[in-house]
CSV table of C-alpha atoms and ligand atoms in Angstrom, one decimal:
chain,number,residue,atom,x,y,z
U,170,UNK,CA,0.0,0.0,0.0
U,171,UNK,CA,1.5,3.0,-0.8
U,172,UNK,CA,0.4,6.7,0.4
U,173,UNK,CA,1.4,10.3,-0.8
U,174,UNK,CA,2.4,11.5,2.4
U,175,UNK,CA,3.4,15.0,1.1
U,176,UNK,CA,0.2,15.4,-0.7
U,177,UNK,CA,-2.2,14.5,2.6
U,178,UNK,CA,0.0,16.9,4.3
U,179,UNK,CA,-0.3,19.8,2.1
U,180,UNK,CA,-4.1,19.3,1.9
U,181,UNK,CA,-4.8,18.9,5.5
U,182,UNK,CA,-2.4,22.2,5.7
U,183,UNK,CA,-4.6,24.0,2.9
U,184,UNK,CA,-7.7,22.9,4.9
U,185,UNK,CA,-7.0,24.1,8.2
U,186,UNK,CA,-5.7,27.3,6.8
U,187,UNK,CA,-8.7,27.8,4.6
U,188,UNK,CA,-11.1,27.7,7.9
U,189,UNK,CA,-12.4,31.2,8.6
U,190,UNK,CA,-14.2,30.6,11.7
U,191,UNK,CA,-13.9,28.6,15.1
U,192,UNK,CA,-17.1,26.4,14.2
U,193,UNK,CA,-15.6,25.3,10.6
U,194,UNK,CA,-12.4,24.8,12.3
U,195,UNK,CA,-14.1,22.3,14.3
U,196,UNK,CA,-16.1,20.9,11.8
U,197,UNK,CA,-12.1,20.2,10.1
U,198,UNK,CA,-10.8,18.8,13.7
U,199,UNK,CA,-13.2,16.2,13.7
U,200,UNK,CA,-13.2,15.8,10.0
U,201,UNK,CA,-9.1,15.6,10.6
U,202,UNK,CA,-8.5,13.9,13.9
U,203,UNK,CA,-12.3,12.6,15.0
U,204,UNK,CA,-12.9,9.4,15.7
U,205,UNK,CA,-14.0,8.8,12.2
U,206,UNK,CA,-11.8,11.1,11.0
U,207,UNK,CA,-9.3,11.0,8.0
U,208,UNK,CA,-5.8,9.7,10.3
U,209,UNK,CA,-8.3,7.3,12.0
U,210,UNK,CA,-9.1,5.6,9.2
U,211,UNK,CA,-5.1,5.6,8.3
U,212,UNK,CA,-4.1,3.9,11.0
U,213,UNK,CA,-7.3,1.6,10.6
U,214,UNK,CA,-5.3,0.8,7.3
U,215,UNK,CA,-2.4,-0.6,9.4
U,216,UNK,CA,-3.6,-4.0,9.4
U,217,UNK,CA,-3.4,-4.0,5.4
U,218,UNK,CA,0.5,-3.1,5.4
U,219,UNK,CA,2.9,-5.4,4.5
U,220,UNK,CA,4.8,-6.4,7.8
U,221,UNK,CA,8.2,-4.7,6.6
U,222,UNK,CA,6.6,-1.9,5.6
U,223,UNK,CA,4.5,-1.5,9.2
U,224,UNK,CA,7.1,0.7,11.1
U,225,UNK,CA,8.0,3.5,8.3
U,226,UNK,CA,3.6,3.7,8.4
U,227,UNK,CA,3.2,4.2,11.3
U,228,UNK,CA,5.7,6.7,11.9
U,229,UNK,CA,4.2,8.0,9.2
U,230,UNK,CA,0.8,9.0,10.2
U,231,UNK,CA,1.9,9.6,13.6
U,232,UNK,CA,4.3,12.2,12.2
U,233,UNK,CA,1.1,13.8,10.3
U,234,UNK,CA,-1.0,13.3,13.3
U,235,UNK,CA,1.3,15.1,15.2
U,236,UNK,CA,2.0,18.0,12.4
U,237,UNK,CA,-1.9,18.2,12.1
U,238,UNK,CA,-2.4,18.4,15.8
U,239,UNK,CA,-0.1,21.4,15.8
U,240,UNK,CA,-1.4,23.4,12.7
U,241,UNK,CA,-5.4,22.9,14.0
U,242,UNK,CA,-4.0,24.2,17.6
U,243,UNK,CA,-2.0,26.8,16.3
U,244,UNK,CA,-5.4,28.1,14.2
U,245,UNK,CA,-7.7,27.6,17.2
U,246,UNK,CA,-5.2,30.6,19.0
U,247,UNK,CA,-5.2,32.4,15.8
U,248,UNK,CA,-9.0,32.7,15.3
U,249,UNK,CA,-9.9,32.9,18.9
U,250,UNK,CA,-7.5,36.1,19.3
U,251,UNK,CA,-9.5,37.5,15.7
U,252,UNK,CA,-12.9,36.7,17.6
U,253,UNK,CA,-11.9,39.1,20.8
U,254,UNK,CA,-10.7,41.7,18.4
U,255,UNK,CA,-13.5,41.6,16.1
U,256,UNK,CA,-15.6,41.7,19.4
U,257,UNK,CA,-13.9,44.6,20.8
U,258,UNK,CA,-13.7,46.9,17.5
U,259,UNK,CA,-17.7,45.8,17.4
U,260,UNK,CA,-18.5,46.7,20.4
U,261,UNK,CA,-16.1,50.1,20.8
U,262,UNK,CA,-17.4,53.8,21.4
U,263,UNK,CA,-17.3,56.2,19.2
U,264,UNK,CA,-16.3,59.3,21.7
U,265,UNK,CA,-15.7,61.5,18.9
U,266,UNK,CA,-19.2,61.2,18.2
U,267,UNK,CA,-21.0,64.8,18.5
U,268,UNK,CA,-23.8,64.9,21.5
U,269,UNK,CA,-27.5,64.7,20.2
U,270,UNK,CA,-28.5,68.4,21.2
U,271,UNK,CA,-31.6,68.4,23.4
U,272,UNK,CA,-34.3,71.1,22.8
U,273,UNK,CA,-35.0,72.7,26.1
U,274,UNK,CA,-38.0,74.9,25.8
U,275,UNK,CA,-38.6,78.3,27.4
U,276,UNK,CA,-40.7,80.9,28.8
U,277,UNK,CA,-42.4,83.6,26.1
U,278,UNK,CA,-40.7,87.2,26.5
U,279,UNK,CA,-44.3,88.7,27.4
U,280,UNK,CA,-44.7,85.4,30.2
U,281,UNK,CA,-41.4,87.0,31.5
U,282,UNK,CA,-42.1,90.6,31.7
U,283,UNK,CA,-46.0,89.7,33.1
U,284,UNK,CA,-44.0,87.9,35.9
U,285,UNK,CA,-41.4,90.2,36.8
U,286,UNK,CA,-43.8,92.9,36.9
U,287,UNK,CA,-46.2,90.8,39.6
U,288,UNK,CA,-43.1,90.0,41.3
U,289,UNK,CA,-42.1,93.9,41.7
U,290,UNK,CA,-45.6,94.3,42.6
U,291,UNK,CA,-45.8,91.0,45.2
U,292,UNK,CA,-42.9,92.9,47.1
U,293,UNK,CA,-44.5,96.0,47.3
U,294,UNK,CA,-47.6,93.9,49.2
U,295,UNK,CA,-50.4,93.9,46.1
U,296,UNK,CA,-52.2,90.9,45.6
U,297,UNK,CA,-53.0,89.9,42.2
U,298,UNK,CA,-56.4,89.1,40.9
U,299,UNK,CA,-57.8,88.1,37.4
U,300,UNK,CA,-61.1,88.1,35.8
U,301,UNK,CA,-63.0,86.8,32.9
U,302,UNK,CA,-62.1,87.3,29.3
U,303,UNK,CA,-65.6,87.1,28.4
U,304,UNK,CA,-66.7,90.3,30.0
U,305,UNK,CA,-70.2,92.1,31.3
U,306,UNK,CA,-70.1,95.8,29.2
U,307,UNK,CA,-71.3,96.6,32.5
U,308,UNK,CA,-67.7,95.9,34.4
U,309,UNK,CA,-65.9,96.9,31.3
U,310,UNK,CA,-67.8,100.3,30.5
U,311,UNK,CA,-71.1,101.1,32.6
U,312,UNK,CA,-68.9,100.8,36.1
U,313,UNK,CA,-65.7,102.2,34.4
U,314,UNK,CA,-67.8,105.5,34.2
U,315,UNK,CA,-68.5,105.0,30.5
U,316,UNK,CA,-72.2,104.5,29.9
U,317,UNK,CA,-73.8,103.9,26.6
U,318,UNK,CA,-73.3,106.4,23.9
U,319,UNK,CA,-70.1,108.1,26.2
U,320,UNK,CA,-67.9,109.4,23.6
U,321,UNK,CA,-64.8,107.3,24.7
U,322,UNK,CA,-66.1,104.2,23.9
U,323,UNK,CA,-65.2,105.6,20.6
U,324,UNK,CA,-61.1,105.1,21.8
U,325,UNK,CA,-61.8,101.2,22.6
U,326,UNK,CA,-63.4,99.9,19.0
U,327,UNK,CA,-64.9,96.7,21.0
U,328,UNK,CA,-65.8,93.0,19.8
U,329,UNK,CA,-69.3,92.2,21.3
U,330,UNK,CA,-70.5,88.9,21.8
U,331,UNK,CA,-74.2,89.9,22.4
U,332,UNK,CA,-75.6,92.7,24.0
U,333,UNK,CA,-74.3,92.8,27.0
U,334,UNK,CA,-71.5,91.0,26.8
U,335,UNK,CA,-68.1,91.7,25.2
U,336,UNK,CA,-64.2,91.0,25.2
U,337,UNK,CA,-62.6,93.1,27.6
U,338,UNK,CA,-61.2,95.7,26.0
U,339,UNK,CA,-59.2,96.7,29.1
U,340,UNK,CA,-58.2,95.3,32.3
U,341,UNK,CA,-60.2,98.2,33.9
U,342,UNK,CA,-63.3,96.0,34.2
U,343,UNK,CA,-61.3,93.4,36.7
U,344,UNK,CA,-60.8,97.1,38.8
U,345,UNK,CA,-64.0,97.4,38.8
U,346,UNK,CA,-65.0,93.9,39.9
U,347,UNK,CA,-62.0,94.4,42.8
U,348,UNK,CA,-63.7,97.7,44.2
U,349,UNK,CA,-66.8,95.6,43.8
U,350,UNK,CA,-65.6,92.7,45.5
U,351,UNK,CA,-64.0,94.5,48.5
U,352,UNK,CA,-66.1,97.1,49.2
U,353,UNK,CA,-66.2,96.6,52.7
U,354,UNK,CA,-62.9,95.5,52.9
U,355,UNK,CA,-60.9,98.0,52.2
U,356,UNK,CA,-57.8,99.2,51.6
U,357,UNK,CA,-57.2,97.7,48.0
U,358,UNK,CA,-53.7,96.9,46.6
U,359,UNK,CA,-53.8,94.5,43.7
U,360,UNK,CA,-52.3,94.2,40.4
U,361,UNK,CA,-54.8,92.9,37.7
U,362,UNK,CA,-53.1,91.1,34.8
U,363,UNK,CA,-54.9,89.4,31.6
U,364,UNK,CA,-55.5,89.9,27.7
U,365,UNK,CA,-57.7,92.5,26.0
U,366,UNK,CA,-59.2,93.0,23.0
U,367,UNK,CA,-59.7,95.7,20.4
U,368,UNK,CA,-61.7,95.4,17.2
U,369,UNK,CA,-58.0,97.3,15.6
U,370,UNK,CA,-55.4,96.6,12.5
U,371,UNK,CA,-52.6,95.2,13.5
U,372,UNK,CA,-49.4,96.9,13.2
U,373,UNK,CA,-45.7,97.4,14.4
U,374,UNK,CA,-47.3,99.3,17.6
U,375,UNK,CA,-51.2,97.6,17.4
U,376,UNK,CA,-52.5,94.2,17.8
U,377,UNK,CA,-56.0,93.3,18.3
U,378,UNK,CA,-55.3,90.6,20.9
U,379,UNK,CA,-52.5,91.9,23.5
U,380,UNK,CA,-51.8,92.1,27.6
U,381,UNK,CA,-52.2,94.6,30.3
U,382,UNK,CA,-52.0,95.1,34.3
U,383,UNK,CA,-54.1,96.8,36.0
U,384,UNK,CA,-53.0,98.4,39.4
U,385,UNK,CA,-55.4,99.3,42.0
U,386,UNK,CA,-54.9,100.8,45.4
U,387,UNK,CA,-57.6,102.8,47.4
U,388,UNK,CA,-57.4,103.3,51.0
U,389,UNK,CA,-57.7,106.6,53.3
U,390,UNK,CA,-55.4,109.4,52.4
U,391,UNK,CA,-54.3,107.9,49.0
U,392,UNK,CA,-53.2,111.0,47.0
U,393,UNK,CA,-51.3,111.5,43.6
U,394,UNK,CA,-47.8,112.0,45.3
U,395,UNK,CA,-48.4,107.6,46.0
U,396,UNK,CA,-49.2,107.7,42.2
U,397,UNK,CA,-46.1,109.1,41.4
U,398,UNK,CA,-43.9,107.4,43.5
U,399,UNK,CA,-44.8,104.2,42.9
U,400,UNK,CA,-44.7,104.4,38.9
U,401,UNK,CA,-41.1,105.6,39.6
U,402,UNK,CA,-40.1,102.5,41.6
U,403,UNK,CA,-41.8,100.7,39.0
U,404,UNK,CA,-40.3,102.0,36.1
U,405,UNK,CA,-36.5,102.1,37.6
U,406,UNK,CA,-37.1,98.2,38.4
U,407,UNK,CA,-38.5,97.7,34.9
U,408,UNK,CA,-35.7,99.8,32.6
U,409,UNK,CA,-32.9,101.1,34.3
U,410,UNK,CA,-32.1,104.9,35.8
U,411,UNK,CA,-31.1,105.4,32.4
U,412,UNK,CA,-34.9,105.4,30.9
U,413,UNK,CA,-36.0,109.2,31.3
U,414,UNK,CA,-40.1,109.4,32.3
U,415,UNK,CA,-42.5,112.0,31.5
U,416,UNK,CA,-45.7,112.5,33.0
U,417,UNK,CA,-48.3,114.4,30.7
U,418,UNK,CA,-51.9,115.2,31.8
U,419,UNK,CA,-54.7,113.0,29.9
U,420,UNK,CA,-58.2,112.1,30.1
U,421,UNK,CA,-59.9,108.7,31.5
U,422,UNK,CA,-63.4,108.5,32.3
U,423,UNK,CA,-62.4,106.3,35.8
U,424,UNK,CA,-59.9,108.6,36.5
U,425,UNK,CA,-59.4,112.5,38.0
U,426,UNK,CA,-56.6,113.8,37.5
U,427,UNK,CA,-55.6,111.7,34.8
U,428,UNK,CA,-52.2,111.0,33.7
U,429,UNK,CA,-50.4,109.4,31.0
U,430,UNK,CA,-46.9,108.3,31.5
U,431,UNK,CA,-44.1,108.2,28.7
U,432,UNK,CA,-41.1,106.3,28.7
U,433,UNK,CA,-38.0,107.9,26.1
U,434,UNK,CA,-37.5,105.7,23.4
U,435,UNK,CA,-35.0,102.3,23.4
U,436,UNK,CA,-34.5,102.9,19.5
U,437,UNK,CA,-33.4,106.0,18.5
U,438,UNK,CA,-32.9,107.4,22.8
U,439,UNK,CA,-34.8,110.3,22.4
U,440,UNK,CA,-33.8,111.5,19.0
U,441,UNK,CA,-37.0,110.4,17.1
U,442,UNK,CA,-37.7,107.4,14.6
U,443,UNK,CA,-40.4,105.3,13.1
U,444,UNK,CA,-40.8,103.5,15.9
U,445,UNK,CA,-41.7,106.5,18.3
U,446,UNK,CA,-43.0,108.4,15.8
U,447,UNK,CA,-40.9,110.4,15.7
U,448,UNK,CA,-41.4,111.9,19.0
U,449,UNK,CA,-38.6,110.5,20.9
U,450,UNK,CA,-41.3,108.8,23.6
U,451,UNK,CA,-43.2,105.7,23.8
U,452,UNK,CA,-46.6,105.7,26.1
U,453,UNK,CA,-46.2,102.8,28.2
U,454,UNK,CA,-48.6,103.7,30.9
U,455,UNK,CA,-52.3,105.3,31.8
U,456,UNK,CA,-52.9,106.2,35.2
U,457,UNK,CA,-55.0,108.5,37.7
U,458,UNK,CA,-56.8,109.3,41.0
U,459,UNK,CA,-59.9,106.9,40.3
U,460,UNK,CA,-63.0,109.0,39.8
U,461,UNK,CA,-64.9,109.4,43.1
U,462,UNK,CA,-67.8,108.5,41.4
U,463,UNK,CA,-66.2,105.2,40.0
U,464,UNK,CA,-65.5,104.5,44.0
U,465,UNK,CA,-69.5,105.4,44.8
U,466,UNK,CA,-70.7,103.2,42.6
U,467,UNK,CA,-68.9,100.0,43.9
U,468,UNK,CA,-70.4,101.1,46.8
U,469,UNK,CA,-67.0,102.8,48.2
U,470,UNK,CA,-67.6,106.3,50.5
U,471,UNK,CA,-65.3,108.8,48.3
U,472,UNK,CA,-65.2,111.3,50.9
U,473,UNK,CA,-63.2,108.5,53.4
U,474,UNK,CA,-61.5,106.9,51.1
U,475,UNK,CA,-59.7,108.0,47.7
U,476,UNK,CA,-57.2,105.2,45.7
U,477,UNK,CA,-54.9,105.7,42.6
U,478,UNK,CA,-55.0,103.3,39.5
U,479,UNK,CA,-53.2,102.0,36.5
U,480,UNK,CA,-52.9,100.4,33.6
U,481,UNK,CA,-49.5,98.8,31.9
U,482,UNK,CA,-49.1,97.3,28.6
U,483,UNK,CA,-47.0,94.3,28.9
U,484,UNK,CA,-45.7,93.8,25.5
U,485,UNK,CA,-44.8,97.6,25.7
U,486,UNK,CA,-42.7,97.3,28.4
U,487,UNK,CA,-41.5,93.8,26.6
U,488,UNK,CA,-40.4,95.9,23.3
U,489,UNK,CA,-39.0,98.6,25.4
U,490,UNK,CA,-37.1,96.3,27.4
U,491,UNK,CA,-35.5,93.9,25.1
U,492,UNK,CA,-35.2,96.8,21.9
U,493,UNK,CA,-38.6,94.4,20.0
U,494,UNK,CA,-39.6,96.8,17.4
U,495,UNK,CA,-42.4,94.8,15.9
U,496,UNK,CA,-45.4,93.9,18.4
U,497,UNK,CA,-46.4,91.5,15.8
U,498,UNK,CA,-42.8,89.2,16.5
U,499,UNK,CA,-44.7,88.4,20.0
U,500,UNK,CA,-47.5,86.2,18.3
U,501,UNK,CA,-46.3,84.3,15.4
U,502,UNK,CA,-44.7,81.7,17.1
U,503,UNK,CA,-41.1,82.1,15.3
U,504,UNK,CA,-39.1,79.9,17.7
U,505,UNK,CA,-35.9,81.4,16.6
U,506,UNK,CA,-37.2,84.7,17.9
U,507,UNK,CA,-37.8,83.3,21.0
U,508,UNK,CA,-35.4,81.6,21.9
U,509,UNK,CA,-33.1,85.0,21.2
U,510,UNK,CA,-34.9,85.9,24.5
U,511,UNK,CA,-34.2,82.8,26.6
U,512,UNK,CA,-31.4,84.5,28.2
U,513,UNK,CA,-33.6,87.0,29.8
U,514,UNK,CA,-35.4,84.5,32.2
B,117,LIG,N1,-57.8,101.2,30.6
B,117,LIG,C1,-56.8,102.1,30.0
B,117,LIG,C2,-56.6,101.7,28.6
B,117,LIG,O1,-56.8,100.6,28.3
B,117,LIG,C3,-55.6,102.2,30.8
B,117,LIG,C4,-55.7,102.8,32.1
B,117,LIG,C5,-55.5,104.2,32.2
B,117,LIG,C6,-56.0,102.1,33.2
B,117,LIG,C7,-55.6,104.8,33.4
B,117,LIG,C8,-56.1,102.7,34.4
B,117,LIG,C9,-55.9,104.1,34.5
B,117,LIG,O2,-56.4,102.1,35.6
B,117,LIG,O3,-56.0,104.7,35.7
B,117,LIG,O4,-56.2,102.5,27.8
């Protein structure tokens, strides 16, 4: 019997060396060196040999047992180490990676100036009170001391639902619901915020949807000098000692005196521009003695008791504050605009 011992070898070499994986290298150990394997059925040939030629076979396949044993061991190391770094690369992190950026929301520039304004207030010992949207024309005009067919309800073009209600067209009807309310439980300090609306076309200064505060205090001896000095505290906390005020005499039905109160312009400082028109000031504020005959008819004696009142709009102060010169930027939801005043909470 003869056998190409160099030929076995070099195909049991190719075989192992052609295995790509630790399961087919099994499958070749067994196919190789299992009981039913390829050098088992070698030495199974022994018995065939011729006597003489029984040593050099043996020694022999024991020699290729032995090579094959090595090469299959040596590749079992080989693709192990290949598994653990395949693993590793597989399963590595990517720290150069950028972060996924999160989206943090934040509070609307008018939200802001609403609550930094009740906080002023809240320190100075007001309460604050709200009302309904939805209004009676009799809070809104009939106790403001504007009856039917008073000129000024000319100044306030109004939506009306029916006939006796409306949309508040000022927070002036939630002061009249607070003298109402507390009567007899006087004095009064409250701040009044909410939204108003006016039958108007919207502009860079005019929307028909926007916020005010009232403010409300009656008590005994409650004169204009209070007025004054509060709006100053109020308007030093709001813009700065660098903001100049002017108070100019005006007309409100609820109010006598009646004041209105100017703030210089953030735009051009004073100089005039389209924003001011030209003017160099920017109302941000009505304000008076509240008519005594606004405090009798909520049922308030005005010869005890006198109060001051007024009445703030919020996305003025906002514009003035942050330099806004378009009202409009406050209500279509641009979140880039926004966010430009997330800094300010
Ligand atoms: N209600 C007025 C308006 O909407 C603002 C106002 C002016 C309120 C004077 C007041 C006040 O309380 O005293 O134009």
């Amino acid at each position: 019997m003869s056998v190409n011992w160099e030929e076995l070898r070099s195909q049991f070499e190719e075989q192992i060396a052609s295995a790509d994986s630790l399961n087919v290298i099994e499958q070749v150990r067994i196919d190789l060196l299992g009981k039913k394997g390829r050098i088992s059925a070698l030495m199974g040939q022994m018995k065939d040999v011729a006597k003489e030629q029984k040593k050099d076979f043996g020694m022999a396949v024991n020699s290729l047992k032995q090579a094959t044993e090595k090469l299959l061991s040596e590749k079992v190391e080989q693709l192990k180490a290949q598994a653990i770094s395949s693993q590793l690369k597989n399963e590595s992190i990517d720290i150069t990676l950028p972060e996924k950026k999160r989206h943090y929301g934040t509070l609307h520039p008018l939200t802001v100036v609403q609550q930094q304004l009740e906080d002023i207030f809240m320190q100075m010992g007001y309460e604050v009170w709200e009302g309904p949207e939805v209004e009676l024309d009799f809070y809104n005009f009939e106790r403001a001391n504007i009856p039917a067919d008073h000129p000024s309800r000319d100044m306030q073009d109004t939506f009306y639902v029916d006939v006796t209600r409306l949309l508040r067209t000022q927070t002036t009807a939630i002061q009249m619901r607070v003298l109402e309310a507390k009567a007899s439980d006087l004095p009064i300090k409250v701040v009044c915020p909410g939204k108003v609306y006016r039958n108007d076309d919207d502009d860079a200064t005019h929307s028909h949807q926007f916020i005010q505060m009232e403010g409300l205090v009656v008590g005994e001896n409650i004169t204009l000098g209070d007025l004054k000095g509060s709006l100053e505290l109020i308007a030093r906390s709001m813009f700065g000692k660098d903001r100049q005020i002017r108070l100019r005499q005006s007309y409100f039905p609820f109010t006598e005196p009646s004041l209105e109160i100017d703030v210089s312009c953030h735009i051009c400082g004073g100089k005039g521009c389209p924003t001011c028109k030209n003017t160099g000031w920017i109302e941000i504020l009505g304000a008076g003695m509240v008519h005594p005959h606004v405090l009798e008819m909520a049922g308030i004696d005005s010869t005890k008791y006198s109060g001051f009142a007024f009445g703030v709009g919020i996305e003025r102060v906002a514009m003035l504050k942050y330099g806004i010169d378009d009202i409009r930027n406050f209500y279509t939801d641009n979140i880039s605009f926004l966010e430009t005043y997330k800094r300010f909470e």
